[in-house]
Amino acid sequence: MGATGEQIGPARSRERFLVGEPIADGVRSPILNSWQRCQSLGLSPDQTDLPYRDDFDPDSRLVHAAQPVLDQLASRFSGSQMNVSLADGNGTVLQRRFGEPALARSLPPIQSVPGFVFAERFAGTNGIGLALAERHLVQVYGAEHFAERSQSNACSAIPIRDQLSGHVVGVLCFGYPHGYEHPALPVLVRRAAESIERRLMEQRSARERALLRAYLDAGHLARNGSGAGEGPMIGLEELGDSGLDLHDQMILKEKATELISSTGRAAVEVLLPHGRGVTLLSSPVTSRSGVEGVVVEAVFTGEPPPAHHLSVAAGTGPPHGAHAVHEAPEAHGAHEAHGAPGAPRATPPGPSDAAPPTPGAPAPGKVRGLVLVGEPEVGKYAVAARRRLELLAEASSRIGTTLDVTRTAWELAEMAVPRLADYVTIDVPEAVLRGEESADPRSELHRAVVHGIREDCPFYPVGRVELRAGTPHMRCLDSGQAVLESDLREAVGWIDQEPAHARGILARGVHSLISVPLLARGVLLGIASFYRSEAPAPFGEDDSWLAQELAARAALCIDNARRYTREHTLALALQESLLPHGVPEQGAVDVAHRYLPAESGVGGDWFDVIPLSGTRVALLVGDVVGHGLHAAATMGRLRTAARNFAELELSPDELLTHLDNLLVRLDREEGGDNDSGSTGIVGATCLYAVYDPTSRLCTMARAGHPPPALVHPGGRVTFPELPAGPPLGLGGLPFETAEIELPEGSTLVLYTDGLIEDRERDLDVALDQLSHALAQPDRSPEDTCQAVIDAVAPEHPADDIALLVARTRTVPADRIATWNVSADPSLVAGVRAAATRQLADWGLDELAFAAELMLSELVTNAVRYGTEPIQVRLVHDRSLICEVSDGSSTAPHLRRAATTEEGGRGLFLVAQLSRAWGTRYTTHGKVIWAECALDAA
């Protein structure tokens, strides 16, 4: 085991650690954690004394199983400096083998004689102690050893487990010079340990075979003695032809396993699925070599057992609290009735040993069959294994019922308490709660769950937590592997983090801990810590594996929830960026709005307020089918397209037709190719309304959308009957408009179906609630919005809600001037003069020059190129609006006139003198309009 520590291990890092200086990055985390534990234990690198035990069993089952393997290893390494050690689960060396026998004589007793204890708390960092602490294959080189005496060593060590229980029962350790290091060495160590574990299991099988032979021998004696009258004794499988199928046999073997684990003599009645009654009898049996076990026999009565019954085997009375329970066939049998523990019998009992049956016991002469034979400890492990499987099966359906990170963590804790642990804490990085991956999970941990058998959990509450180096939790995070502390009183790193808090936890009876990383898809999502207090037995390896299985399932669900949270956040941010952030300036309506995303995911609801020419305004609400980023992106496309179409002054039915064509085209482009992975666009609904405050007329059309609500000035609420129209995206179907006159001071309420559709109530009920909430006309639109959300919106909305409330205004008649003009160029001057007088009456003399020029050009164009009737209108609103309409549908176009041209500059002048101008078409022709700002002069 030669070579110096300075050459092999991180000697300088170790010296820095011992004097409290920062440690180099080259130290492996298991070694660093071990150093910290050694320092917390008060160990000194130069200490030489180790405990010696002379009471270890040199003839134990572990030694018997390992003996041939150790001999083969000694032969393999014959003549070398390699040595092999076998230690028990406490770190006590039981056997040693040396490649060079003379090496044993040259080494000090501590390295050559069995009996010394190499547990980490005595020997510091070493192969045996670290393998017991880490519970997996470890390697220690040179100065990685804590003790000075071991720094010439290099070693590889691996735990040996009982394959039935999962408990660590020993350690196999290879010691060697550093020059012996080879990539194949860890494989050899692992295979040697697996060979010892297999031999341990074979010992189990041999013991059970001996018990079975003792039972069969006793049965042979009984059939030739006084017990022969109780009927033939056969194997369970031999009854298959008489109606006992494989499912029945499985039920009986499962119940027999529970009886074996009870370690007493008892009887239990089982009702099989087909109504056949079976009584299981358990009795102790001892092999000739002294192995004690339990045999379970089945007595077939052929009839269902009584409604309630207790049967106890001969030689015992009814135990305190014992009872037999008859279950339905689905439960696969009945609960056991435990007999009182009895002393092992010197001779194995056979059927003749049974005393006269107690009332209700199976009558003599019935068929008896062997079900199972085994040792009680094996039965306990089998029962525990079945219960672990039941817990995992239940966890698969109870963990991950929602796409919420915190709720999923709570489901893991509720699943584990009290069936696995008495207390559970779950810490996740704050980034995970936001749906992100954490760059450093150790620095931003948030305690999401504290759950236990009592409300007054002795642990840090929900909130930000800080874990220090050396604690089991931090070791778990650093290594990404589960950390088991069977005795928290010896977890010095955990105690040293905050001694007063740790003592308070220990005072509550908390004695063992399992810390498990929450790992999914290679991402560290946090840590789950399981504590045990009420259960007398500390956590073992089987509990650690179960905790890891539960944590792995929960971690996958948490990662799904995290990814959903990220997508939900992105979709919500996208949708918020695409929705209006404010209401544009306009004088037609007073507007308020609300948007509420769905709990289950962001949808594609939107609303808009679009100022139009002639003081008009367009109100729009829509709903894209579906949820998520795709729906939000589609909503953004539709809203942008709707605004562009509205700028073209299209009528509501024409605008919906254009949106319909757009969705059909997008659906064809994105959803037609399934190889792209797109789900396509299913469709959307929409309601589009245009209100004109000069005429109080509102023109509306809808595409499969709920109709608006109209609140009259007196408070009466109606739902105007509009042609429904098909949803957007079907293509080729027409839309119809409806025109209604709104009284001054009316309120128009537009909404999406998320407001009124709820699985908990009928649609009529929701509409009644909406009517009642709106029937107060004296409220402002803002107050009306809030009242509707409070009264009508579902408590847990399954769909987005968009709400738009608009109270109408009107333009006073004295602010509108209209002149009808004949198609005579000589009348243009009269129009200019009339307009100048009107502007003077309105106090807008400063705008007279610009208005005269614009009207002159527009009226002249209408007279020359348009058709009658020709009309001129001035509107004094937030701006001065000049409109000239005629019966022609031919629109003028702005162009740049050449320097040699005498005409073509009229619209150029209009564009220069106005802040906006354009053309809109009507059912009778067109309107050319221009707006001048009131402060333009």
PDB file of C-alpha atoms in Angstrom, residues 16 281 360:
ATOM      1  CA  ARG A  16      -4.977  24.134   4.102  1.00  0.00           C
ATOM      2  CA  LEU A 281     -52.337 -22.413   9.951  1.00  0.00           C
ATOM      3  CA  GLY A 360     -65.131 -22.851  14.014  1.00  0.00           C
TER       4      GLY A 360
END
